[in-house]
Amino acid sequence: MLIVLVIAGLIALLASLSLASLSVATNENHSGPTSTVPTSSFTFPPSASAWSAYGGLDAESFDWQSGGIAVNQDGYIGPLSRGDSIRFTNVDFGSVPATEVSAQLWTWVGDGVNAKIDVRLDGPEGKLIGKINVSPEKRREWKNVPVKLVNGPVTGKHTVYLTFVADKPEDFMYLNWIQFHR
């Protein structure tokens, strides 16, 4: 009985040491937002309603994700790395077409690293409508990045997928929101 208790204690100790070292290693790779996260006036739609593409989509309100994306208590997601993906179902672009998308990012991608957010419709490999480039940053702060949509303007209701793409596997950004514009 004493041996079982000693082994259980050692396992608990090793588990706590592993988690502590993981936390330290993660914090050494990037410092994370230290300034206040800019607030948004975006609202969550009732479950049966559509999102307004023009009202903005808070990143933490995704309805599906891949890659184990963390939601921060201040209302942003990340750290994000190559291959992570989120989805917003039932986004209404209306009859007046969207021609631009913007995102609020906090990045720490290094020089020489190519990183971006692919914005696609109706599937993770669906129609590519936007490429939001993530540029190297010397200043650590939130920034708004607007880009013109590619492959024509967008109307109607769609599922929107955001895929985080980089040529290296490290974490490279946080995301606060995206918003489409006419």
Short mmCIF file of N, CA, C and O in Angstrom, two decimals, residues 101 116-120 128-134 145-151:
data_model
loop_
_atom_site.label_atom_id
_atom_site.label_comp_id
_atom_site.label_asym_id
_atom_site.label_seq_id
_atom_site.Cartn_x
_atom_site.Cartn_y
_atom_site.Cartn_z
N VAL A 101 -11.65 42.45 -46.67
CA VAL A 101 -11.70 41.84 -45.34
C VAL A 101 -10.55 42.43 -44.53
O VAL A 101 -9.49 42.75 -45.07
N LYS A 116 0.49 33.80 -43.32
CA LYS A 116 -0.73 34.47 -43.77
C LYS A 116 -1.95 33.76 -43.20
O LYS A 116 -1.84 32.67 -42.62
N ILE A 117 -3.09 34.39 -43.37
CA ILE A 117 -4.37 33.78 -43.06
C ILE A 117 -5.09 33.62 -44.39
O ILE A 117 -5.31 34.60 -45.10
N ASP A 118 -5.44 32.40 -44.74
CA ASP A 118 -6.27 32.15 -45.93
C ASP A 118 -7.73 32.22 -45.50
O ASP A 118 -8.12 31.59 -44.52
N VAL A 119 -8.52 33.01 -46.24
CA VAL A 119 -9.95 33.13 -45.98
C VAL A 119 -10.67 32.40 -47.11
O VAL A 119 -10.51 32.75 -48.28
N ARG A 120 -11.44 31.36 -46.77
CA ARG A 120 -12.11 30.52 -47.77
C ARG A 120 -13.60 30.41 -47.47
O ARG A 120 -14.02 30.58 -46.33
N LEU A 128 -10.99 30.34 -52.33
CA LEU A 128 -10.12 31.29 -51.65
C LEU A 128 -10.57 32.70 -52.00
O LEU A 128 -10.59 33.08 -53.17
N ILE A 129 -10.96 33.48 -50.97
CA ILE A 129 -11.41 34.85 -51.24
C ILE A 129 -10.49 35.91 -50.63
O ILE A 129 -10.63 37.09 -50.95
N GLY A 130 -9.58 35.51 -49.77
CA GLY A 130 -8.68 36.48 -49.18
C GLY A 130 -7.41 35.86 -48.66
O GLY A 130 -7.41 34.70 -48.23
N LYS A 131 -6.33 36.65 -48.73
CA LYS A 131 -5.04 36.26 -48.16
C LYS A 131 -4.56 37.44 -47.32
O LYS A 131 -4.20 38.48 -47.86
N ILE A 132 -4.61 37.26 -46.01
CA ILE A 132 -4.17 38.32 -45.10
C ILE A 132 -2.72 38.00 -44.71
O ILE A 132 -2.47 37.05 -43.98
N ASN A 133 -1.78 38.77 -45.25
CA ASN A 133 -0.37 38.52 -44.98
C ASN A 133 0.00 38.96 -43.57
O ASN A 133 -0.45 40.00 -43.09
N VAL A 134 0.80 38.15 -42.92
CA VAL A 134 1.29 38.43 -41.57
C VAL A 134 2.75 38.83 -41.73
O VAL A 134 3.58 38.00 -42.07
N VAL A 145 -5.29 44.83 -40.21
CA VAL A 145 -4.73 44.55 -41.53
C VAL A 145 -5.88 44.36 -42.52
O VAL A 145 -6.57 43.33 -42.47
N PRO A 146 -6.11 45.33 -43.43
CA PRO A 146 -7.15 45.17 -44.45
C PRO A 146 -6.55 44.66 -45.77
O PRO A 146 -5.42 44.99 -46.10
N VAL A 147 -7.32 43.84 -46.51
CA VAL A 147 -6.91 43.40 -47.84
C VAL A 147 -8.14 43.31 -48.74
O VAL A 147 -9.25 43.07 -48.27
N LYS A 148 -7.91 43.52 -50.01
CA LYS A 148 -8.98 43.35 -51.01
C LYS A 148 -9.26 41.87 -51.18
O LYS A 148 -8.35 41.04 -51.12
N LEU A 149 -10.53 41.53 -51.40
CA LEU A 149 -10.88 40.14 -51.66
C LEU A 149 -10.40 39.74 -53.05
O LEU A 149 -10.38 40.56 -53.97
N VAL A 150 -10.03 38.49 -53.20
CA VAL A 150 -9.62 37.94 -54.49
C VAL A 150 -10.74 37.04 -55.00
O VAL A 150 -11.62 36.64 -54.25
N ASN A 151 -10.73 36.71 -56.26
CA ASN A 151 -11.72 35.81 -56.87
C ASN A 151 -13.14 36.37 -56.81
O ASN A 151 -14.10 35.65 -56.57
#
